[in-house]
Structure formats: C-alpha cells, structure tokens
Short mmCIF file of C-alpha atoms in Angstrom, two decimals:
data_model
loop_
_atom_site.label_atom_id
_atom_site.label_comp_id
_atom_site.label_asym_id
_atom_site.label_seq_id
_atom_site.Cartn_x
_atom_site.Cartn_y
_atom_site.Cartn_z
CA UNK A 1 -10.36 -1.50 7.81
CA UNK A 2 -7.18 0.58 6.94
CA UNK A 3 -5.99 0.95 3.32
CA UNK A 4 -2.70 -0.02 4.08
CA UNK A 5 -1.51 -2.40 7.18
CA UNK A 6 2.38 -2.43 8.72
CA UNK A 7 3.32 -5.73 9.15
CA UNK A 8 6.96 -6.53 11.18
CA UNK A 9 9.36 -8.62 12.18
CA UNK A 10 11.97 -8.63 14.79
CA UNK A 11 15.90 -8.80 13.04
CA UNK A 12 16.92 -12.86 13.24
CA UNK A 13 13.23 -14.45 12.83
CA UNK A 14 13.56 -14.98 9.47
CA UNK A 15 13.17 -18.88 8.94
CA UNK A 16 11.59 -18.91 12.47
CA UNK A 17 8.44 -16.68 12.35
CA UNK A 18 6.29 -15.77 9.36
CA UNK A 19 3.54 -13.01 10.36
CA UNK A 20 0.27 -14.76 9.06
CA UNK A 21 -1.15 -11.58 9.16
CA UNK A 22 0.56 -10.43 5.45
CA UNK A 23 -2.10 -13.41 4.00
CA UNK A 24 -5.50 -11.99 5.53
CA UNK A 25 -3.96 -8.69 4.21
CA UNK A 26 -3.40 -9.78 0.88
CA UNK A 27 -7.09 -11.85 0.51
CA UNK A 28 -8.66 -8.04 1.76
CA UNK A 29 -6.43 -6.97 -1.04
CA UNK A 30 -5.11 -4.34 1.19
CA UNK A 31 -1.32 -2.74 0.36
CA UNK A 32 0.79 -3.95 3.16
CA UNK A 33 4.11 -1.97 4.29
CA UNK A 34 6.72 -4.36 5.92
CA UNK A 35 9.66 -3.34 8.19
CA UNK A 36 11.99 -6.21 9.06
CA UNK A 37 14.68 -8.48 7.68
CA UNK A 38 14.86 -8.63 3.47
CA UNK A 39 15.68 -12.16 3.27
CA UNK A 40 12.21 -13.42 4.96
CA UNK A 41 9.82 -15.22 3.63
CA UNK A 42 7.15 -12.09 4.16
CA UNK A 43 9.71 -10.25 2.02
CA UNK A 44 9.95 -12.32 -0.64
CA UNK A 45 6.09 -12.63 -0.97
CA UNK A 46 5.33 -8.91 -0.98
CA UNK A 47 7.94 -8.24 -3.49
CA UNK A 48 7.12 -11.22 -5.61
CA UNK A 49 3.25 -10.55 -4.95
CA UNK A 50 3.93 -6.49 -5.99
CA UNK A 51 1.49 -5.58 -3.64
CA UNK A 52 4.05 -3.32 -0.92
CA UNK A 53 6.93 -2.13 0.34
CA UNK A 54 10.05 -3.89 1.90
CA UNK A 55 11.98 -1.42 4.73
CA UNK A 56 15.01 -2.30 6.40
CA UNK A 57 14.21 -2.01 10.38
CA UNK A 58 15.41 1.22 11.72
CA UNK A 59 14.71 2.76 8.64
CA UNK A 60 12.73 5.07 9.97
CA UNK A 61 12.66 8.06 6.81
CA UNK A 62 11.52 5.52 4.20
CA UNK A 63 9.25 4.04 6.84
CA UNK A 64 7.77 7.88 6.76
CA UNK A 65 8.45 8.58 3.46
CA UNK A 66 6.32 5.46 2.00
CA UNK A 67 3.12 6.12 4.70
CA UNK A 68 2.94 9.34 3.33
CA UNK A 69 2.91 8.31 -0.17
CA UNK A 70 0.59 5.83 0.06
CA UNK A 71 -1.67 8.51 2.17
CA UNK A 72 -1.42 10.63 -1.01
CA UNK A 73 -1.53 8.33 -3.42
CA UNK A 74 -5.12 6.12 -3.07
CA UNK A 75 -4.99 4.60 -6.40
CA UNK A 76 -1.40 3.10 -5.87
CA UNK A 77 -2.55 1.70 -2.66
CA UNK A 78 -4.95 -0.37 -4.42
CA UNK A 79 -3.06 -1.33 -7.22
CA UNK A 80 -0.73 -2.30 -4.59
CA UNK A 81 -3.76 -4.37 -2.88
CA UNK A 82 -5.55 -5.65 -5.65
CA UNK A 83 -2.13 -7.28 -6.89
CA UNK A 84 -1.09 -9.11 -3.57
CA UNK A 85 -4.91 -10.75 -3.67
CA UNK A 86 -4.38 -12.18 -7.23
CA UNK A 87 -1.09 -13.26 -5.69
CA UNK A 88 -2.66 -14.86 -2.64
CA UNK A 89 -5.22 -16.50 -4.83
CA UNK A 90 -2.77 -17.98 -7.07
CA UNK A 91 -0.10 -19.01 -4.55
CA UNK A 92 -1.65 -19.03 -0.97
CA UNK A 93 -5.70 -19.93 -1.81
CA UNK A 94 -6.27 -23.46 0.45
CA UNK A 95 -6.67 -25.17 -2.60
CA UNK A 96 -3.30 -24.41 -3.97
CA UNK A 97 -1.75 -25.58 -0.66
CA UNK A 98 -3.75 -28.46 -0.03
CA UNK A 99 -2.75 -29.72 -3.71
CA UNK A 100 0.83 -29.20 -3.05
CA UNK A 101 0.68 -30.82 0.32
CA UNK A 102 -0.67 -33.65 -2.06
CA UNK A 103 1.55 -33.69 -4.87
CA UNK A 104 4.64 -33.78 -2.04
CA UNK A 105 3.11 -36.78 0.15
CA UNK A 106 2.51 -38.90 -3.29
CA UNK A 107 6.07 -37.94 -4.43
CA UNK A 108 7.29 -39.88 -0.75
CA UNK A 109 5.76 -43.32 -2.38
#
C-alpha cells in the first residue's frame, strides 16, 4: 500500500460526486494528495482533517512539486496520515454517522 494516494475529481462535480476513496485513505491513515475543485466536499475534509494537500486541476508544478516532497519527506507523510485517521475516527467512524442519522430523524418528530 502506497504512502501517499492521489485522489481526483473532474472540474463541476462538486456537490455531485464525493470520491469515497479519501475515507479508506484516511482509516489506513495514509497522506492523500487531491487535484480537483477547492470548494468540494473532499477539499474541505482534507484541509479540515490536516492530513494532505489541495491542488487546483491543471496545476501540474505543485502537483510535482508536493509528490516529490512527500517522497523526501517520510515523516510528514505520516503526520499527514496519522492526522486524517483521528479525523476519520472522530467525524466519519459509522458510529458517528449512524448517531447523527439519529439525532436528525428524531429532530423530524
């Protein structure tokens, strides 16, 4: 299993399509680098999670730029992990969920 995993998204799926994939990454506590629209839900996670990096698409240097970094740099790659799996634990876990699922249907009453 990689050290770091791309995850993308296509320019006008934000709202549409979230790539499940960035969860599984974050429970292996693996440092994910995302190319695609800023305003998606995947961004907001990984920057709220601190656990990767958010690159515009096209972007091709940082894309680079950030691979290469993460190559060199180990130790920031599993910072980088380790702190989007006590994000996904804390905000993603199926017990989380299923207790706000449950605290939404009462609030319908």
């Amino acid at each position: 299993m990689g050290h770091v995993h791309l995850v993308t998204l296509r320019a006008g799926m934000s709202g549409v399509a979230v790539p499940s994939k960035t969860y599984g990454i974050m429970a292996a506590a693996r440092a994910v680098v995302y190319v695609g629209p800023d305003d998606s839900d995947t961004a907001h996670h990984i920057q709220a999670g601190a656990c990767g990096y958010v690159i515009q698409l096209n972007d091709v240097d940082t894309l680079v730029a950030t691979i290469r970094d993460l190559a060199d740099n180990p130790a920031r790659a599993a910072q980088l992990g380790q702190s989007g799996r006590d994000y996904f634990f804390n905000h993603h876990e199926m017990s989380v969920c299923c207790s706000q699922w449950a605290e939404l249907l009462e609030s319908l009453d």
